[in-house]
Coordinates of C-alpha atoms and ligand atoms in Angstrom, one line a residue:
X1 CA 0.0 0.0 0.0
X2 CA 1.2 3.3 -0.4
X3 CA 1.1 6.3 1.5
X4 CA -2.1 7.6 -0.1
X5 CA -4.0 4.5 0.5
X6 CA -4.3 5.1 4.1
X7 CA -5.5 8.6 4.1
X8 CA -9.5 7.6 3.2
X9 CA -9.4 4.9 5.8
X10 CA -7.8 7.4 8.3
X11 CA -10.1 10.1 7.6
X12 CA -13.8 7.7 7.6
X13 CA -12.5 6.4 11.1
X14 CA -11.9 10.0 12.1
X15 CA -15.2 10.8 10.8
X16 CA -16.9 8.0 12.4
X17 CA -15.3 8.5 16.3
X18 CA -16.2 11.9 16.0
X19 CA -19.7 11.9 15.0
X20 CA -20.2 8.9 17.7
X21 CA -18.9 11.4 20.3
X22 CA -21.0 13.9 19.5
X23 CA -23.7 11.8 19.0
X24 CA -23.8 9.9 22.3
X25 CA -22.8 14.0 24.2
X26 CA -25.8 14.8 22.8
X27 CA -28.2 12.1 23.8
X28 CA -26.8 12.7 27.3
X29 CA -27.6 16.4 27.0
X30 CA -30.7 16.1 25.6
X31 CA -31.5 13.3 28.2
X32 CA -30.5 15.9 30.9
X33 CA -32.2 18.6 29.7
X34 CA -35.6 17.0 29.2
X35 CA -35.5 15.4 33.3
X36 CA -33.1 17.6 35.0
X37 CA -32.4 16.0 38.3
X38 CA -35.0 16.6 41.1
X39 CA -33.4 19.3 43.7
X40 CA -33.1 18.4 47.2
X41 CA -33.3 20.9 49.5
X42 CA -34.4 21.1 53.0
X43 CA -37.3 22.9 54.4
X44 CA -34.7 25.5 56.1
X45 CA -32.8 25.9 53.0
X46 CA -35.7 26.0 50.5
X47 CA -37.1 29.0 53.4
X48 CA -34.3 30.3 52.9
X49 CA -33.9 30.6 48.9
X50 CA -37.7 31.8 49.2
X51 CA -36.6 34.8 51.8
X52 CA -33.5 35.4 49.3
X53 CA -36.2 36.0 46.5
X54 CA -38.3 37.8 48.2
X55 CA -34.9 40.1 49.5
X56 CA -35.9 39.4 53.0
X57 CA -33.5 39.4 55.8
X58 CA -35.8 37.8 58.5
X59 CA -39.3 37.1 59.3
X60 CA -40.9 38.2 62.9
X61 CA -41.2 34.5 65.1
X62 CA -44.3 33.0 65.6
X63 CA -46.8 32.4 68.8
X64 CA -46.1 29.1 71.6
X65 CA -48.6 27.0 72.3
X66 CA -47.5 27.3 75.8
X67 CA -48.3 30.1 77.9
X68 CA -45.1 30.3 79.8
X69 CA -43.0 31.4 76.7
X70 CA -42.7 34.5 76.2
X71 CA -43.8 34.5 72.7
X72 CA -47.2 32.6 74.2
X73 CA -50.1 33.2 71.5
X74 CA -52.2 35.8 72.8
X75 CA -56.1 34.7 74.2
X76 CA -56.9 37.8 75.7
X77 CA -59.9 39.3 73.6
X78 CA -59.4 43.0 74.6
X79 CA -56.1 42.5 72.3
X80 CA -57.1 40.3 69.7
X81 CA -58.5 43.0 67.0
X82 CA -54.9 44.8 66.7
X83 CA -56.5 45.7 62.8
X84 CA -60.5 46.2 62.9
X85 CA -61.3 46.9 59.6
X86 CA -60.9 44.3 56.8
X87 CA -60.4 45.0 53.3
X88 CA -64.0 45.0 51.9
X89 CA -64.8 42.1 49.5
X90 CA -67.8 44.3 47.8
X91 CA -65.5 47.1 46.8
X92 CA -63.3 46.7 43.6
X93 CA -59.3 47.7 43.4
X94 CA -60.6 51.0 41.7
X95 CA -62.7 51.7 44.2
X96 CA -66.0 51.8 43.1
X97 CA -68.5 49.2 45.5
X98 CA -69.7 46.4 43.6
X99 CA -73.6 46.3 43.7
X100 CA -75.1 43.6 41.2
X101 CA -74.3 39.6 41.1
X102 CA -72.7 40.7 37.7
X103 CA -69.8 42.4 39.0
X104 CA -69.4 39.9 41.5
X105 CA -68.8 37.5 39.3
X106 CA -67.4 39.1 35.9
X107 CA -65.0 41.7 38.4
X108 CA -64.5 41.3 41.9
X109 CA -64.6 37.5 42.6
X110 CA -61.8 37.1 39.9
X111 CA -59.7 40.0 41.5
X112 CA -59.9 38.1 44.6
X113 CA -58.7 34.8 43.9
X114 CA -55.8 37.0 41.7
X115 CA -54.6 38.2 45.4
X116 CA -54.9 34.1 46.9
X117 CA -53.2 33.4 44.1
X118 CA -50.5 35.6 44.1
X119 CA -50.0 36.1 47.7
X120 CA -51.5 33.7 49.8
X121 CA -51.9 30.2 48.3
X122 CA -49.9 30.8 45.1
X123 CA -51.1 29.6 41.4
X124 CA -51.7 26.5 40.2
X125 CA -49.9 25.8 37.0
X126 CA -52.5 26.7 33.7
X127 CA -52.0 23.4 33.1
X128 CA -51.6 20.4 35.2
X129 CA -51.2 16.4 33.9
X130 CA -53.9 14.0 33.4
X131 CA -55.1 12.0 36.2
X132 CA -56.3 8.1 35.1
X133 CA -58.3 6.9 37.8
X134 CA -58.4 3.0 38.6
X135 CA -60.4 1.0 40.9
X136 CA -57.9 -1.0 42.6
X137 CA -60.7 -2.9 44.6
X138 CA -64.4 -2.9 45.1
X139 CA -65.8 -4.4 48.4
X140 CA -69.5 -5.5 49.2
X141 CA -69.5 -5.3 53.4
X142 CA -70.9 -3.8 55.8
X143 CA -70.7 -0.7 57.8
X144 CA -71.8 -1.3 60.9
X145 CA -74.9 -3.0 60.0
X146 CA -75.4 -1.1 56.9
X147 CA -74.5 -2.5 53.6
X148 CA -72.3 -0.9 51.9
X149 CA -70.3 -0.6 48.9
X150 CA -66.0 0.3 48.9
X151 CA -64.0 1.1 46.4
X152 CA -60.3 1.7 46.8
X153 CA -58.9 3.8 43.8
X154 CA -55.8 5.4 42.9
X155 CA -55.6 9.0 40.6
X156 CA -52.3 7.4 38.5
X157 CA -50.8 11.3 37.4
X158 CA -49.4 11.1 34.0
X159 CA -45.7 11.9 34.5
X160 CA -44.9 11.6 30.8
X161 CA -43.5 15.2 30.9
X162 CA -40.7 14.1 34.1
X163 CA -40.8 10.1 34.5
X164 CA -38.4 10.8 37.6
X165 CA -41.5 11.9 40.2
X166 CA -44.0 9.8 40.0
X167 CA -47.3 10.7 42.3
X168 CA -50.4 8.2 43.0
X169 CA -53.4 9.8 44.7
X170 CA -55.2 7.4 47.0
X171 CA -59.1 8.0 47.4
X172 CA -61.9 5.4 48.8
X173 CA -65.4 5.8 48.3
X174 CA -68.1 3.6 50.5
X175 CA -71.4 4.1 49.1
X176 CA -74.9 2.5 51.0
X177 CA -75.4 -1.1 49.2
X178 CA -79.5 -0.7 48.8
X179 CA -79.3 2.9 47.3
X180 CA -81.6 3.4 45.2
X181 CA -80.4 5.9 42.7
X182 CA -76.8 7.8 42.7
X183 CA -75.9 9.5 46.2
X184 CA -74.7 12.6 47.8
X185 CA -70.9 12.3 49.2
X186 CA -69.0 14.0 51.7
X187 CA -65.3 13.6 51.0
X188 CA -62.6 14.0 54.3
X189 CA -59.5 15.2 53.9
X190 CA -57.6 12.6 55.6
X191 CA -55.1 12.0 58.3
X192 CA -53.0 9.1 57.1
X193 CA -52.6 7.6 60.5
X194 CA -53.3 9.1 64.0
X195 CA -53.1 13.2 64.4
X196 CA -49.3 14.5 64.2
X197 CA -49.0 15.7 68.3
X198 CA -49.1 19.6 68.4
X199 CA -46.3 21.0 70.9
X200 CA -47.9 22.7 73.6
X201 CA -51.2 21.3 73.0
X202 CA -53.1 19.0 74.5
X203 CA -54.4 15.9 72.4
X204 CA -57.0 15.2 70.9
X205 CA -60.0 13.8 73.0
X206 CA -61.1 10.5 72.7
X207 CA -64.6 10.5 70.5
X208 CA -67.4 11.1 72.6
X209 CA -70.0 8.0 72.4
X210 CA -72.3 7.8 69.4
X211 CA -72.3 7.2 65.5
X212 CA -68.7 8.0 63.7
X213 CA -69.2 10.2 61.0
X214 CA -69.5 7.6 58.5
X215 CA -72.0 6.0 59.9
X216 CA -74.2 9.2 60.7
X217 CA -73.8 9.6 56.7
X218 CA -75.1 6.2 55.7
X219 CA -77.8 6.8 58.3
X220 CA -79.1 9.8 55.9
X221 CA -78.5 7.3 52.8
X222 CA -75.2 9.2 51.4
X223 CA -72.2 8.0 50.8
X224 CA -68.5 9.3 52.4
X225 CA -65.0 9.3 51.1
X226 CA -61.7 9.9 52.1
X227 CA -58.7 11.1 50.1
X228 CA -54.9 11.2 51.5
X229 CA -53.8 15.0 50.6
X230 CA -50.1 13.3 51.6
X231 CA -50.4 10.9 48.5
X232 CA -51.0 14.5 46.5
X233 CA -47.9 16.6 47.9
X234 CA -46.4 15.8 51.2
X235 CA -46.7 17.9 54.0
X236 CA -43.3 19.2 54.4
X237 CA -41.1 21.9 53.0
X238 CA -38.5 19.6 52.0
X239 CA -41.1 18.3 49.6
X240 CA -42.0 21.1 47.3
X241 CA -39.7 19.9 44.6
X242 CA -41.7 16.6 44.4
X243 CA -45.6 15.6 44.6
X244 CA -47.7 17.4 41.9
X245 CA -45.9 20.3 42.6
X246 CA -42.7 19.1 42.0
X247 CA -43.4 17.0 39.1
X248 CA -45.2 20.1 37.4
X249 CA -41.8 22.2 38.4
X250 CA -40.1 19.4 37.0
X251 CA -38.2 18.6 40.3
X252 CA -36.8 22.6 40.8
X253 CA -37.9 24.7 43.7
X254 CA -40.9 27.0 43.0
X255 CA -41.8 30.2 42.2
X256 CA -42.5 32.9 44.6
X257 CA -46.4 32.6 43.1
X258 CA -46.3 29.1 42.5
X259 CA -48.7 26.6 44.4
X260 CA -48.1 25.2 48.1
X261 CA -49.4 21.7 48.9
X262 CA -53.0 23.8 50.6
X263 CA -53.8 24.8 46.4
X264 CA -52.3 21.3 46.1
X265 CA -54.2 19.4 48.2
X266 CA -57.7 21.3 46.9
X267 CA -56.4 20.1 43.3
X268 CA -56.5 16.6 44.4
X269 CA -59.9 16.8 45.8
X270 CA -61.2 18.3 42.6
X271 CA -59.3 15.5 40.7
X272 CA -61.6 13.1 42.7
X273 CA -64.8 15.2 42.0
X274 CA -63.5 14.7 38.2
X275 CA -63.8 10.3 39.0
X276 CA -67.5 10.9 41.1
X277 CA -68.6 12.6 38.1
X278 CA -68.0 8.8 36.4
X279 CA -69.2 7.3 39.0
X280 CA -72.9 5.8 38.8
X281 CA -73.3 5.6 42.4
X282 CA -72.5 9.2 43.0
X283 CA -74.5 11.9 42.8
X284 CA -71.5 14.4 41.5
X285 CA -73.7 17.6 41.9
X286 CA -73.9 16.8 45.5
X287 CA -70.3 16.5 46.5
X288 CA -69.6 18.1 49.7
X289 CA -65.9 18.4 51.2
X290 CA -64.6 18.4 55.0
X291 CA -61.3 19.1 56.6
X292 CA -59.9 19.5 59.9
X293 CA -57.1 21.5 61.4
X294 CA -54.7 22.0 58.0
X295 CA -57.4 19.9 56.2
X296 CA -59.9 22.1 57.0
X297 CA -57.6 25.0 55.9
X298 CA -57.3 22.6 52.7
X299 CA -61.1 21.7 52.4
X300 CA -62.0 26.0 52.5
X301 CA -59.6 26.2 50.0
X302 CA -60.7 23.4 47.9
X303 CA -64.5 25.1 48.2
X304 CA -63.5 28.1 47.1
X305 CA -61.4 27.4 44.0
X306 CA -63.9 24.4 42.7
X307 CA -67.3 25.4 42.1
X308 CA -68.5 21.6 41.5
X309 CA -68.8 21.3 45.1
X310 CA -71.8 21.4 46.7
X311 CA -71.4 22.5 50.4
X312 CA -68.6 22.3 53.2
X313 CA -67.5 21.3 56.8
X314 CA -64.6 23.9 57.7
X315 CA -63.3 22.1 61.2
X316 CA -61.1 23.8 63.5
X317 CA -59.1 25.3 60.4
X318 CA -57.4 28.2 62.1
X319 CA -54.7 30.8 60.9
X320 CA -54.6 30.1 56.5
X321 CA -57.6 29.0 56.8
X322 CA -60.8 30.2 57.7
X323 CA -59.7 32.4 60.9
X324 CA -59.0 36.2 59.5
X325 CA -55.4 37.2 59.8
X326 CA -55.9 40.2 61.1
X327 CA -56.2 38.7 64.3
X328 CA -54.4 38.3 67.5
X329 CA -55.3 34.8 67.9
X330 CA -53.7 31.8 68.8
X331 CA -51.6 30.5 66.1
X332 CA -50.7 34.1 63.8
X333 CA -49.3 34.8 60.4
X334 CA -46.0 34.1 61.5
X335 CA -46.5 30.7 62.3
X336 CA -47.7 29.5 58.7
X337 CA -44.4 31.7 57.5
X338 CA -42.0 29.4 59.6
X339 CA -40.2 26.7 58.1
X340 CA -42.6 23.8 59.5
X341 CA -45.6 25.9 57.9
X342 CA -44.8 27.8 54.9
X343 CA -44.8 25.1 52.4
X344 CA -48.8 25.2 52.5
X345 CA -48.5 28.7 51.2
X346 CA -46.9 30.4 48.1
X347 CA -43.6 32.3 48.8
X348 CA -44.9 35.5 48.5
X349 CA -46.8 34.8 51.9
X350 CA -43.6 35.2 53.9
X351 CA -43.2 38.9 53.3
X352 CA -46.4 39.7 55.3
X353 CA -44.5 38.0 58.7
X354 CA -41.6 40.5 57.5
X355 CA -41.0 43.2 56.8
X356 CA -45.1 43.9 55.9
X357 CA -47.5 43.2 58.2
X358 CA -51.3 41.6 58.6
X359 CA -52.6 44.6 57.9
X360 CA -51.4 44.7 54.5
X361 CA -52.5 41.4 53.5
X362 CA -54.6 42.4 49.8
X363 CA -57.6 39.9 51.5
X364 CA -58.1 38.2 54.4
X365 CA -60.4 35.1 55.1
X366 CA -63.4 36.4 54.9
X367 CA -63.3 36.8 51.4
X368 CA -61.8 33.2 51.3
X369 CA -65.4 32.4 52.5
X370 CA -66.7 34.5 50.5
X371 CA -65.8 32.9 47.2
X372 CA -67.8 29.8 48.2
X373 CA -70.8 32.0 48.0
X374 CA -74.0 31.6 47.4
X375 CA -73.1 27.8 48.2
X376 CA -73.6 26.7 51.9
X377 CA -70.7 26.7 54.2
X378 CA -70.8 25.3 58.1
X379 CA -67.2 26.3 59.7
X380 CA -66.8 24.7 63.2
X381 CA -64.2 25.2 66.2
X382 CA -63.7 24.3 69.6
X383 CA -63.6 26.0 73.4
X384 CA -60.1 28.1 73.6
X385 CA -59.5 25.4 76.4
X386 CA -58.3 22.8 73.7
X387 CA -58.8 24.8 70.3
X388 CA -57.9 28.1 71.3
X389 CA -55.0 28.0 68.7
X390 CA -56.9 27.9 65.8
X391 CA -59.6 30.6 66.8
X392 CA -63.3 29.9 66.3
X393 CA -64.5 33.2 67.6
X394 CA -61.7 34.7 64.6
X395 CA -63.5 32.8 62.5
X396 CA -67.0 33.2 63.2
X397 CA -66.0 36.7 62.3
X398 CA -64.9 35.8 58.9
X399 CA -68.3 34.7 58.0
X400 CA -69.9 37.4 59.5
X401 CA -67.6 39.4 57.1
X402 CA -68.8 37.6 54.3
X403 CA -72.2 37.9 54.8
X404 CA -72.5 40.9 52.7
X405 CA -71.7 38.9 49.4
X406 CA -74.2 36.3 50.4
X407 CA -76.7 38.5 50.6
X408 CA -75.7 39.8 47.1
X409 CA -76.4 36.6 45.7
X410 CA -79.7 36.5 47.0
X411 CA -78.7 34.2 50.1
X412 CA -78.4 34.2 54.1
X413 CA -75.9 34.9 55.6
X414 CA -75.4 33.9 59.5
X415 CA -78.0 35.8 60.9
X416 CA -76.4 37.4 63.2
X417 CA -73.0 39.8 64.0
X418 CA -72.9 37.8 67.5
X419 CA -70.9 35.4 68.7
X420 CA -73.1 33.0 70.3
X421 CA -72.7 30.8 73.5
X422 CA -70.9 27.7 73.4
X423 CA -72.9 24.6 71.4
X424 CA -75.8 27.4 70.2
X425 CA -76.0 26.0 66.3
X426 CA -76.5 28.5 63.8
X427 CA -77.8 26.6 60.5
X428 CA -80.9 28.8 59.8
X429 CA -78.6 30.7 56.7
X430 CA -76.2 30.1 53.8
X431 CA -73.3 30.5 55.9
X432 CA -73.4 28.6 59.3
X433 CA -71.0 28.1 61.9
X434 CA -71.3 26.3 65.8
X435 CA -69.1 26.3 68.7
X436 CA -68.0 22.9 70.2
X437 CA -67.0 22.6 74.0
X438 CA -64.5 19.8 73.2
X439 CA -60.8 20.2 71.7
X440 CA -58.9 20.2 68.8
X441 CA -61.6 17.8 67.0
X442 CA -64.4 17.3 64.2
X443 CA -66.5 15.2 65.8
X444 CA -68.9 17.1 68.3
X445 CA -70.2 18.8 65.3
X446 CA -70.6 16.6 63.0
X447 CA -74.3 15.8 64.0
X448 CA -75.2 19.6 63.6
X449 CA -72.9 19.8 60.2
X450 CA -75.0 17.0 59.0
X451 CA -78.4 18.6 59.9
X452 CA -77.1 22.1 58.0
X453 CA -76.5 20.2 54.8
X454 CA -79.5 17.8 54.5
X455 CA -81.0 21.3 53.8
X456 CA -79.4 20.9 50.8
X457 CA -78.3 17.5 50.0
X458 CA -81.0 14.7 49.4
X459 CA -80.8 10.8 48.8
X460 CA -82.4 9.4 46.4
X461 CA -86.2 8.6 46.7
X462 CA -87.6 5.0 47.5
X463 CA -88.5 4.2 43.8
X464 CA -86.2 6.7 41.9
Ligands
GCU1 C1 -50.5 23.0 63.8 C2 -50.7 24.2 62.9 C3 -52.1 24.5 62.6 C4 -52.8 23.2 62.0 C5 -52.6 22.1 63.0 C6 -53.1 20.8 62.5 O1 -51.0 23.2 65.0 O2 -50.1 25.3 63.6 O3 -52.2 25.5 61.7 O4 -54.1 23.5 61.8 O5 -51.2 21.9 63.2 O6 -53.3 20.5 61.3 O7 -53.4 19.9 63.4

């Protein structure tokens, strides 16, 4: 061979190596790019990287449980209304007072869920992935000594657009066996397991003697569900960048408007209003939707945003949820902006625990109430011996303070501006609200919940 001979050989292999290289750098980049890693961070450090957006030094400490700290939550009424006057829900951003239905809903409502959205809850993204519901399981028992019907079902999320988080929402359903047409549900935000234990406060009593909720349900001929918010987006800061909200970020932080796991959680629950609405033994137009503690905070939330459901039991929710802000109460502002809290919110919340204050929150939770209107809405709390924390008088005052747009929309509101003794129902309006004597716990009013909403919700007739 001569020189020559070599050169073609030489210059293919060249050729070939080269183009491999690049070929296989780019599948890797491209790989990379498409699923970026999911960021780890913890709860202090993703705090932090939200205070460095927000160019926030420090946040004011929140309220103890315990009364011998000197940061003890304040339950001394004659200083609990630091900030009187709310922002008024009937009066637009230019000013002018908003006096037909019309405006209510073409103009006001919408510039009040922009402010949750921005600066409260944060947005959920304008679109979110498909969720495929399957029934894992469908059991004929009994409940009790009602027959009953359960499915188990999981909301499969389509992770197509990050295969690296995948997220499973886990819902069960028990409908009455004998029904005779499709049902009304009420849906519980549940605990996984047993309550997480509150420093400071005592725990939950032991159920008083009676029917459980469920049964008091099946009683009336409606059905009851429960969905795991945890199996939506967990319940920890450390857990933004996965869940829904993490899969949607594709595994980065968020965005000081983006959605916390409250929005994230009332997502889920509309996802399973989405699978009742296929369901032939639900009635879907009489879906109702009942939290306690941070799942009542998650079931207002879910109410407001979701106009497909038909009534709610607020329990106990407290500060972010239905308790106004503006008061001096318990758990405050700066509690939910602390690192064990502030993942329920969006980042935008923690500048109103620094350097802004409650007074300059754009709404406050009466106008979170009020965007359930005209549909009925029972919100429930204990004594301040055992629930004092999360406020019923602060938030009997909320719905007091939403009355007005009620009444706009040709309903009733509570009836009175009052806060009345301790176990006096009021379920005569739209709006209704009762005071339990017992702690930090649904079920004292659960009888007086369900009483309020047969108003409204009705089983099928013998014969339907
Ligand atoms: C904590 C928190 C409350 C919340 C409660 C609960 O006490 O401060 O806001 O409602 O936990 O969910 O039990």
């Amino acid at each position: 061979m001569n020189r020559r001979s070599y050169v073609w050989p030489a210059l293919m292999l060249f050729a070939t190596v080269f183009y491999h290289s690049n070929y296989v750098r780019a599948q890797t980049e491209s790989t990379s790019e498409q699923y970026p890693a999911v960021v780890h961070l913890t709860a202090e450090q993703d705090h932090q990287r939200m205070m460095d957006l927000l160019h926030i030094d420090s946040i004011r400490r929140g309220r103890d449980g315990s009364p011998d700290s000197p940061y003890a939550a304040n339950y001394d009424e004659s200083k609990a209304n630091p900030y009187p006057s709310l922002p008024n829900p009937l009066i637009l951003n230019n000013g002018k007072s908003v006096k037909t239905a019309k405006v209510w809903w073409s103009e006001r409502r919408p510039e009040i869920v922009e402010a949750f959205d921005r600066e409260i809850y944060g947005r959920v993204p304008a679109s979110t992935p498909k969720v495929t519901w399957e029934v894992i399981s469908t059991k004929n028992t009994t409940y009790g000594t009602t027959p009953v019907v359960t499915k188990s079902l999981l909301g499969h999320v389509d992770n197509s657009s990050y295969p690296l988080i995948h997220v499973d929402i886990q819902l069960e359903l028990t409908t009455p066996a004998n029904a005779k047409g499709r049902v009304p549900v009420i849906m519980e935000l549940s605990f996984p397991n047993s309550r997480p234990a509150r420093a400071g406060v005592p725990a939950p009593p032991p159920p008083p003697p009676g029917p459980s909720w469920q049964q008091q349900l099946l009683d009336r001929g409606w059905g009851y569900a429960t969905l795991i918010p945890v199996s939506i987006q967990a319940d920890n800061g450390t857990g933004l960048t996965e869940g829904i909200i993490g899969l949607c970020n594709k595994g980065q932080p968020r965005k000081l408007d983006d959605w916390g796991a409250l929005r994230a959680w009332a997502w889920g629950a509309s996802r399973a209003l989405d699978y009742f609405e296929t369901d032939s033994s639900v009635d879907a137009r009489q879906v109702g939707i009942e939290g306690h503690s941070r799942y009542g905070k998650a079931a207002l939330v879910t109410m407001a945003y979701d106009q497909r459901f038909a009534i709610a039991y607020i329990s106990s929710s407290g500060e972010a949820g239905a308790k106004l802000s503006r008061r001096n109460w318990g758990e405050v502002v700066e509690n939910v902006a602390g690192t064990s809290e502030y993942h329920w919110m969006a980042g935008n919340f923690l500048k109103y625990a620094g350097p802004l204050h409650w007074t300059d929150l754009p709404v406050d939770a009466h106008e979170l109430v009020a965007l359930c209107a005209p549909r009925p809405v029972f919100i429930g709390g204990g004594a301040t011996q055992g629930d004092g924390w999360a406020d019923a008088r602060g938030t009997f005052m909320a719905e007091v303070a939403a009355g007005p747009v009620y009444r706009l929309l040709g309903k009733h509101d509570l009836g009175t501006t009052e806060f009345p003794a301790m176990e006096t129902p009021l379920i005569n309006g739209d709006l209704a609200f009762r005071q339990h004597s017992g702690g930090h716990t649904p079920v004292p009013n659960w009888p007086t919940f369900i009483t309020f909403a047969s108003r409204y919700l009705h089983a099928p007739a013998a014969g339907a």
